[in-house]
mmCIF file of C-alpha atoms in Angstrom:
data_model
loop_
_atom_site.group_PDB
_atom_site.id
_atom_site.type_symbol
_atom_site.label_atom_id
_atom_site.label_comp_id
_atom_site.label_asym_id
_atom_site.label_seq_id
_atom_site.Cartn_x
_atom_site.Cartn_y
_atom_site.Cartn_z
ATOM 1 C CA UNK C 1 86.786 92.093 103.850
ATOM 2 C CA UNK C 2 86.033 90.906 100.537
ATOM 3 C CA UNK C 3 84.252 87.793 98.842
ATOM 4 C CA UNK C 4 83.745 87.336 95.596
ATOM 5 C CA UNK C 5 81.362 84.340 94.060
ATOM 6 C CA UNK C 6 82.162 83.131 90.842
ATOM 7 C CA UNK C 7 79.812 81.451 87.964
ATOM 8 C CA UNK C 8 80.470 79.861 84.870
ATOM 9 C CA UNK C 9 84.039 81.068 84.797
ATOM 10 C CA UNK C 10 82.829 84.508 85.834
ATOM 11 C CA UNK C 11 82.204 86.877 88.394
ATOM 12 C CA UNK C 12 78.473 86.904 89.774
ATOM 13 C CA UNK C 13 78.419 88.246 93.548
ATOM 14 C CA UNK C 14 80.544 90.468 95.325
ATOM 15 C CA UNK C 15 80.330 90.717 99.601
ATOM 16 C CA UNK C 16 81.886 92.894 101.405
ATOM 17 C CA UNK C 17 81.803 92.639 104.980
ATOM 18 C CA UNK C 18 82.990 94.083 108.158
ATOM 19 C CA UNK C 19 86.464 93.037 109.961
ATOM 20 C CA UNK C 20 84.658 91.690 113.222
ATOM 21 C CA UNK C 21 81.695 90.248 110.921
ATOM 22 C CA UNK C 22 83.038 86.542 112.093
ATOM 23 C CA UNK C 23 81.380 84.669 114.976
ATOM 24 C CA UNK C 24 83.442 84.523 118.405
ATOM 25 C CA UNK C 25 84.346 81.073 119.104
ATOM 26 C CA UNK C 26 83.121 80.458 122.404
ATOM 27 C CA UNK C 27 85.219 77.404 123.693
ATOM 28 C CA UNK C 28 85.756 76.093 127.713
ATOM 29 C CA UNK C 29 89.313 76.118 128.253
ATOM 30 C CA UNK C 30 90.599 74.108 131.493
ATOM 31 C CA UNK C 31 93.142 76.513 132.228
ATOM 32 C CA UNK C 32 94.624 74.369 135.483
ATOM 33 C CA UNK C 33 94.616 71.206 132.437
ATOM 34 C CA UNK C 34 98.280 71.989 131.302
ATOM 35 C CA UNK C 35 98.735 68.686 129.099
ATOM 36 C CA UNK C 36 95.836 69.593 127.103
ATOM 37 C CA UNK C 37 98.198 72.212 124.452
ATOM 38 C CA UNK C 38 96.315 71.827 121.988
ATOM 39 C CA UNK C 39 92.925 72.921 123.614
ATOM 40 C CA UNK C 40 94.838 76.575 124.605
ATOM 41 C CA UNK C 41 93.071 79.433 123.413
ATOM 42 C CA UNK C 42 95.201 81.232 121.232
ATOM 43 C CA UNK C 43 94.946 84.861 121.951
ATOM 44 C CA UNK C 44 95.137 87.584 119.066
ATOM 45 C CA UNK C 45 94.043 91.686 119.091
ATOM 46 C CA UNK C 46 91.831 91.372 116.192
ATOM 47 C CA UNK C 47 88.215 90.645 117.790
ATOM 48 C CA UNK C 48 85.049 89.605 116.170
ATOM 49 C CA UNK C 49 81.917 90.193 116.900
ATOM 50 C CA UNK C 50 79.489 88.501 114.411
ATOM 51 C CA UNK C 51 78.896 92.023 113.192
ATOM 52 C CA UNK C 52 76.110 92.154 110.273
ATOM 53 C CA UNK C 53 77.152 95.399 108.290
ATOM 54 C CA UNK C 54 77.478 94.399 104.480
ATOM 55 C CA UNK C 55 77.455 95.324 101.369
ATOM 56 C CA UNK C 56 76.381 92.762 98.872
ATOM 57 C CA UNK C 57 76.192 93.203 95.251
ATOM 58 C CA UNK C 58 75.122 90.849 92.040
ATOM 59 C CA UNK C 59 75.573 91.087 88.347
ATOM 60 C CA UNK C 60 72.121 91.555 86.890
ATOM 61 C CA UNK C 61 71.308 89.838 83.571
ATOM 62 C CA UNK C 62 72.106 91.214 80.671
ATOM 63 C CA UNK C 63 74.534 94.072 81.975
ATOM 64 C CA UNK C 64 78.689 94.149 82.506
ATOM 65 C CA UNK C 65 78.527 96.040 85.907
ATOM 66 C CA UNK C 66 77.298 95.303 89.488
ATOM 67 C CA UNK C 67 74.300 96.275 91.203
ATOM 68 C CA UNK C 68 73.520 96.419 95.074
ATOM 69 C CA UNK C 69 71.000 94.439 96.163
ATOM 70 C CA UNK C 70 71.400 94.105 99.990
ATOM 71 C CA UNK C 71 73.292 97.103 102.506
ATOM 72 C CA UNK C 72 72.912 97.015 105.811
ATOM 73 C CA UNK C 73 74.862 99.931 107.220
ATOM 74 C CA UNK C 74 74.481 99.964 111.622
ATOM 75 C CA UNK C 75 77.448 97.552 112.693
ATOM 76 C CA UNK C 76 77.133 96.219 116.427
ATOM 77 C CA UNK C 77 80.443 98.349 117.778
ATOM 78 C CA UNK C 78 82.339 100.864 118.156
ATOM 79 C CA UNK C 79 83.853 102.696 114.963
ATOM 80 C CA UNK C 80 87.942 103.005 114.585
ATOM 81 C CA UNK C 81 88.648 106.900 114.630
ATOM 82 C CA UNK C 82 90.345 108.407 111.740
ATOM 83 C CA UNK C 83 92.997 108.727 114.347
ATOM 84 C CA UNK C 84 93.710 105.630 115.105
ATOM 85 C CA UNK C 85 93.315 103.733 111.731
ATOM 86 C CA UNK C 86 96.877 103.047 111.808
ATOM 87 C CA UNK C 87 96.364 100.423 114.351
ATOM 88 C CA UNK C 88 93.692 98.244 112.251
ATOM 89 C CA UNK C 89 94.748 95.128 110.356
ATOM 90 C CA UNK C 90 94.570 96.755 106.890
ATOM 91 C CA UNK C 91 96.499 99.911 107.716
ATOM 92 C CA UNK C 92 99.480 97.850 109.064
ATOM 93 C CA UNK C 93 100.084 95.428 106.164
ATOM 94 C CA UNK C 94 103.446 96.706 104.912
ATOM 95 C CA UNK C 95 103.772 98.181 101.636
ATOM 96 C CA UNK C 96 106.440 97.243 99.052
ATOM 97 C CA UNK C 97 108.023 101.160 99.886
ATOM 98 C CA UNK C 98 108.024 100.508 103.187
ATOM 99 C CA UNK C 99 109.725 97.518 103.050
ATOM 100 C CA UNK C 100 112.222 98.910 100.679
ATOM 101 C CA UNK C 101 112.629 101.901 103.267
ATOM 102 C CA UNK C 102 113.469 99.707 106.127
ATOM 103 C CA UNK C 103 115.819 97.408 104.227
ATOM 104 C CA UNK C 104 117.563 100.847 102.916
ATOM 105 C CA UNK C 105 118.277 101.951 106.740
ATOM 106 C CA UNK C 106 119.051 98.888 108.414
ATOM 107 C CA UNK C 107 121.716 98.243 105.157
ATOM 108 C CA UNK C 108 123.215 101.821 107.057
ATOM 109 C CA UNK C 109 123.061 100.697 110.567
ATOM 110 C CA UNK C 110 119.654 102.108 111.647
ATOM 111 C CA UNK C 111 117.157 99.475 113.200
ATOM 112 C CA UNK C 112 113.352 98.715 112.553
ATOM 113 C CA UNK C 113 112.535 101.213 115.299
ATOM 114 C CA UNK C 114 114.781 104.448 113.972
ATOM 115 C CA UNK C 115 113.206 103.550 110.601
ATOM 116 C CA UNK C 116 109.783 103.716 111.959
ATOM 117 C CA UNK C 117 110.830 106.682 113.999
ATOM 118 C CA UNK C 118 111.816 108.721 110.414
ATOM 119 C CA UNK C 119 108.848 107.095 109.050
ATOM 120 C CA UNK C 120 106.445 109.003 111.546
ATOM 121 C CA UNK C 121 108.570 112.778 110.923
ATOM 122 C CA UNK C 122 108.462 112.366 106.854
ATOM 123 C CA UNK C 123 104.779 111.947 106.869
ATOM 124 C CA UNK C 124 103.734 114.220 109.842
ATOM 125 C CA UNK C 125 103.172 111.926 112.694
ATOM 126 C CA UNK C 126 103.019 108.163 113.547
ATOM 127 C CA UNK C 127 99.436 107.838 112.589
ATOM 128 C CA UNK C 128 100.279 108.563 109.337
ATOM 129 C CA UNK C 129 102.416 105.679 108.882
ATOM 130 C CA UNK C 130 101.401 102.000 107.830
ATOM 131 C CA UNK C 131 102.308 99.510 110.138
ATOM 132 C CA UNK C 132 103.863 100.037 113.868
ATOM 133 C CA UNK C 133 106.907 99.593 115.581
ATOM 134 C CA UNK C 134 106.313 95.964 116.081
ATOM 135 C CA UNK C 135 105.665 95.062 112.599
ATOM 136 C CA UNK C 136 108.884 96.984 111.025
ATOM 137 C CA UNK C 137 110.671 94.774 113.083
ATOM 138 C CA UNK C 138 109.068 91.913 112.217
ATOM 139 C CA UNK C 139 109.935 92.335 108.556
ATOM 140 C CA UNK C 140 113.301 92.840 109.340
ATOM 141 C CA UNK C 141 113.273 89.768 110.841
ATOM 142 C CA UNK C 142 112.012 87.854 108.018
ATOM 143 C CA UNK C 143 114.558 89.271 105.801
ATOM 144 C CA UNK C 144 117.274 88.171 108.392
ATOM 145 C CA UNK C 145 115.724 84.458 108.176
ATOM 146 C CA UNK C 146 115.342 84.656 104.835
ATOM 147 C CA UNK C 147 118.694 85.302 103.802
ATOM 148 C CA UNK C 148 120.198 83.141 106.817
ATOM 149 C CA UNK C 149 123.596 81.686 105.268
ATOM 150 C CA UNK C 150 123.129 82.291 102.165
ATOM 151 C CA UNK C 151 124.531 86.122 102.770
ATOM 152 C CA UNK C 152 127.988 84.997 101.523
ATOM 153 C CA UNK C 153 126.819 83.676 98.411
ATOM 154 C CA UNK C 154 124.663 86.869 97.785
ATOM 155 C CA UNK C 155 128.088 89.555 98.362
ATOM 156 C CA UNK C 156 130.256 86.742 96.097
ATOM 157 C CA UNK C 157 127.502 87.350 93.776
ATOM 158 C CA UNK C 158 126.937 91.078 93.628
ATOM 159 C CA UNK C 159 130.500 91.286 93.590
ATOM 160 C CA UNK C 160 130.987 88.861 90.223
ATOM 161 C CA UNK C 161 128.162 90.858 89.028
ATOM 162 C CA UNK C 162 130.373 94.322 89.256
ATOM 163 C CA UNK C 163 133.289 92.681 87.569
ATOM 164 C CA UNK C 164 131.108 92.012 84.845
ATOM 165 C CA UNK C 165 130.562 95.574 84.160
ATOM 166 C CA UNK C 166 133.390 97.360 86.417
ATOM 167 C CA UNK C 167 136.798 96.776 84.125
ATOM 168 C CA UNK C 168 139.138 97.486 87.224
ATOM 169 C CA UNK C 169 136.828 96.216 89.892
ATOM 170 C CA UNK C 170 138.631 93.403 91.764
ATOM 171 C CA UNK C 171 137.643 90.462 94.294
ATOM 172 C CA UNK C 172 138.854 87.435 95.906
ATOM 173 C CA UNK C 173 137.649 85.454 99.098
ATOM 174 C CA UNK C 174 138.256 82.356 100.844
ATOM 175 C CA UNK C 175 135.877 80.175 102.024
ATOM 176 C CA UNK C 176 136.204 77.148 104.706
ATOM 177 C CA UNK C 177 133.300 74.317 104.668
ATOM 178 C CA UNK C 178 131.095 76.863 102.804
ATOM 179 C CA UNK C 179 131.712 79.477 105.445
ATOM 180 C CA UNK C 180 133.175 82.708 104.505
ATOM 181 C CA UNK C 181 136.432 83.294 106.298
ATOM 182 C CA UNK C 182 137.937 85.927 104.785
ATOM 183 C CA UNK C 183 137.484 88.713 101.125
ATOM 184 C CA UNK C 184 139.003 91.545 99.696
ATOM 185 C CA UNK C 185 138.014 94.242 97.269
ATOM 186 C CA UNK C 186 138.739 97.230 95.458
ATOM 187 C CA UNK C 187 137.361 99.024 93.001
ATOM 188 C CA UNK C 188 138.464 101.055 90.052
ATOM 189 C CA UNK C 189 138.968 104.647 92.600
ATOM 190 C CA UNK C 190 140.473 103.178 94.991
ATOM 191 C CA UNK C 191 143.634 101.372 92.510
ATOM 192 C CA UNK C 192 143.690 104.854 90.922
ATOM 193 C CA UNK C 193 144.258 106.399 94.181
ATOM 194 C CA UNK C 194 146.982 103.429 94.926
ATOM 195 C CA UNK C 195 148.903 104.245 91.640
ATOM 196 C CA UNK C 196 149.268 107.727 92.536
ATOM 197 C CA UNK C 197 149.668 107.625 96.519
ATOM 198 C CA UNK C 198 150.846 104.470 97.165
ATOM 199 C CA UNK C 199 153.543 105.245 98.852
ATOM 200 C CA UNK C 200 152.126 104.953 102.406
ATOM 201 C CA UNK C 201 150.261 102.792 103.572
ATOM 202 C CA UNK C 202 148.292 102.357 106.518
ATOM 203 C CA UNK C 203 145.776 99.756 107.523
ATOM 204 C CA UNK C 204 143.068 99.271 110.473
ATOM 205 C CA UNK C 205 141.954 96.524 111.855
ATOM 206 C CA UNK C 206 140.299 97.960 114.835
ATOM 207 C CA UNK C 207 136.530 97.620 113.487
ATOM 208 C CA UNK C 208 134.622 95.091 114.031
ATOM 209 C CA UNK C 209 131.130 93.791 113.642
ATOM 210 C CA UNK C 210 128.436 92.746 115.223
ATOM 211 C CA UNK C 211 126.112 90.355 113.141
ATOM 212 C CA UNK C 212 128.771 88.329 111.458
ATOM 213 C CA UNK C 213 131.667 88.683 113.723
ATOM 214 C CA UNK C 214 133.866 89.626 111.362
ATOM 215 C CA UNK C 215 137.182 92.497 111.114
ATOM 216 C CA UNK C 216 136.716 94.902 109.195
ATOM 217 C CA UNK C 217 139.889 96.097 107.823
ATOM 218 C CA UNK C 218 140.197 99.257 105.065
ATOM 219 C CA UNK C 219 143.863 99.709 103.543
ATOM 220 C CA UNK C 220 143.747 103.323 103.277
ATOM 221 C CA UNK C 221 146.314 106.518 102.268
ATOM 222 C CA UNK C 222 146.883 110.315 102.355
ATOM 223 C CA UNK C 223 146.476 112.418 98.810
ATOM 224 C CA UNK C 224 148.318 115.143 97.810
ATOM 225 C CA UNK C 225 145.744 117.638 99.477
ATOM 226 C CA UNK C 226 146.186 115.747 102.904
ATOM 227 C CA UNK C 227 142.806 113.662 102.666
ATOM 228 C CA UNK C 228 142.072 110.006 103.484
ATOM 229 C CA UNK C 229 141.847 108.235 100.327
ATOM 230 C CA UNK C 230 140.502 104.419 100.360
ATOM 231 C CA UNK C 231 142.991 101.756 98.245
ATOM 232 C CA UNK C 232 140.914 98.749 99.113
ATOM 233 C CA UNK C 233 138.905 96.929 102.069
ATOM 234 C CA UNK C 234 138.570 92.973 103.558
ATOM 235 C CA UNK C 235 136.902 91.500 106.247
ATOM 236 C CA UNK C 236 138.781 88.424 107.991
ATOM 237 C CA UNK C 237 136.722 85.791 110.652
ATOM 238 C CA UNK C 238 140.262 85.991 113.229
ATOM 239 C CA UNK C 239 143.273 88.215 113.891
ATOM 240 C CA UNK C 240 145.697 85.503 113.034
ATOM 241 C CA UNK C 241 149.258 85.698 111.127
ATOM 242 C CA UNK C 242 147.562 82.858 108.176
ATOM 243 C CA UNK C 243 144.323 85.569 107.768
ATOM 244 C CA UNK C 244 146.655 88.672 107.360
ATOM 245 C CA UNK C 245 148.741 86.912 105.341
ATOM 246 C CA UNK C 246 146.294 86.339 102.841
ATOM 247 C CA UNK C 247 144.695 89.784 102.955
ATOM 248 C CA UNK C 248 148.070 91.518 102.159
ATOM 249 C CA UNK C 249 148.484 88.745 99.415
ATOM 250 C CA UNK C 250 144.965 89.536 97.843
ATOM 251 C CA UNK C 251 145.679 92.755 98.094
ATOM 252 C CA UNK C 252 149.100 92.762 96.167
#
């Protein structure tokens, strides 16, 4: 850890101190007293033990760079091995990569734990990688609460935003109360492919998933070389005669 004093609008004494270098807070807890919440221990892995091991430094007069005046090196506890630095509280703050890489998987299907798992074989083993199990899921439940119901509004966006730039990219959706019920789209391929094999037509509506609830339904056709060629895709909220309706009218 890391303190910095500051003088005169500039920096005059730098401390940096061990992880456990705070004092243990010694406190009676009644724990038969189960009104008393608020006097609960709360329990946490990171320990302190008022250790003193410091470096301090100062600016000396007259001079741009820092100068150590005070190290005291023997700390009162055991030492992390280089084997299990992954498990201290620097080591498993996640990294802007690493949060990338899990949103990258889970937007494929793979969850916090595969990620970690792929993680651990691209960099040799799973003490090579920053943060554990436990805190790739964690981030990938803060991106779930952060994007809560605003997910809707994010695909109507990204898909305005393709229009913008796609010339035969096409969308539509239908929205009830500000909940997204139903949407269709197909891009520039997939009318091409239409044009020229159009002339069957098959559609699915067998997949479903599991987050939103939703159908997923691709309108899809054979080529001229026998392969499955995509003309569009929707998702519809119920298997009703008013949702397919409008999904074969969007898609007209």
């Amino acid at each position: 850890m890391s303190t910095i004093t500051w003088t005169k609008g500039a920096i005059s004494h730098r401390y940096m101190v061990c992880s456990k270098a705070s004092t243990p807070r010694c406190k009676d807890v009644d724990t038969m007293d189960t009104s008393a919440s608020s006097s609960k221990r709360h329990h946490t892995n990171i320990k302190v033990t008022g250790c003193n091991a410091c470096i301090k430094l100062k600016v000396p007069s007259n001079s741009v760079g820092f100068e150590i005046y005070d190290f005291r090196e023997a700390h009162n506890h055991g030492l992390v091995s280089d084997y299990n630095m992954d498990l201290t509280r620097g080591r498993r703050q996640l990294q802007f990569s690493d949060k990338e890489f899990i949103q990258n998987l889970q937007t494929t299907g793979f969850d916090p734990v595969v990620a970690h798992h792929v993680q651990s074989s691209l960099k040799g083993g799973q003490h090579l990688v920053t943060g554990s199990k436990t805190d790739f899921k964690n981030h990938a439940r803060n991106v779930r609460y952060c994007v809560a119901d605003a997910d809707a509004q994010m695909i109507s966006y990204r898909f305005t935003h393709n229009m913008s730039y796609l010339e035969d990219f096409f969308f539509q959706f239908k929205a009830v109360d500000g909940v997204l019920r139903s949407i269709f789209w197909s891009d520039g391929v997939s009318r091409c492919n239409y044009s020229m094999f159009g002339e069957v037509l098959a559609f699915d509506a067998t997949y479903s998933t599991n987050r939103h609830d939703m159908i997923f339904v691709p309108f899809t056709g054979v080529d001229c070389h026998k392969k499955c060629v995509t003309f569009g895709a929707g998702l519809i909220h119920s298997e009703t005669i008013d949702s397919y309706q409008w999904l074969l009218d969007a898609f007209l």
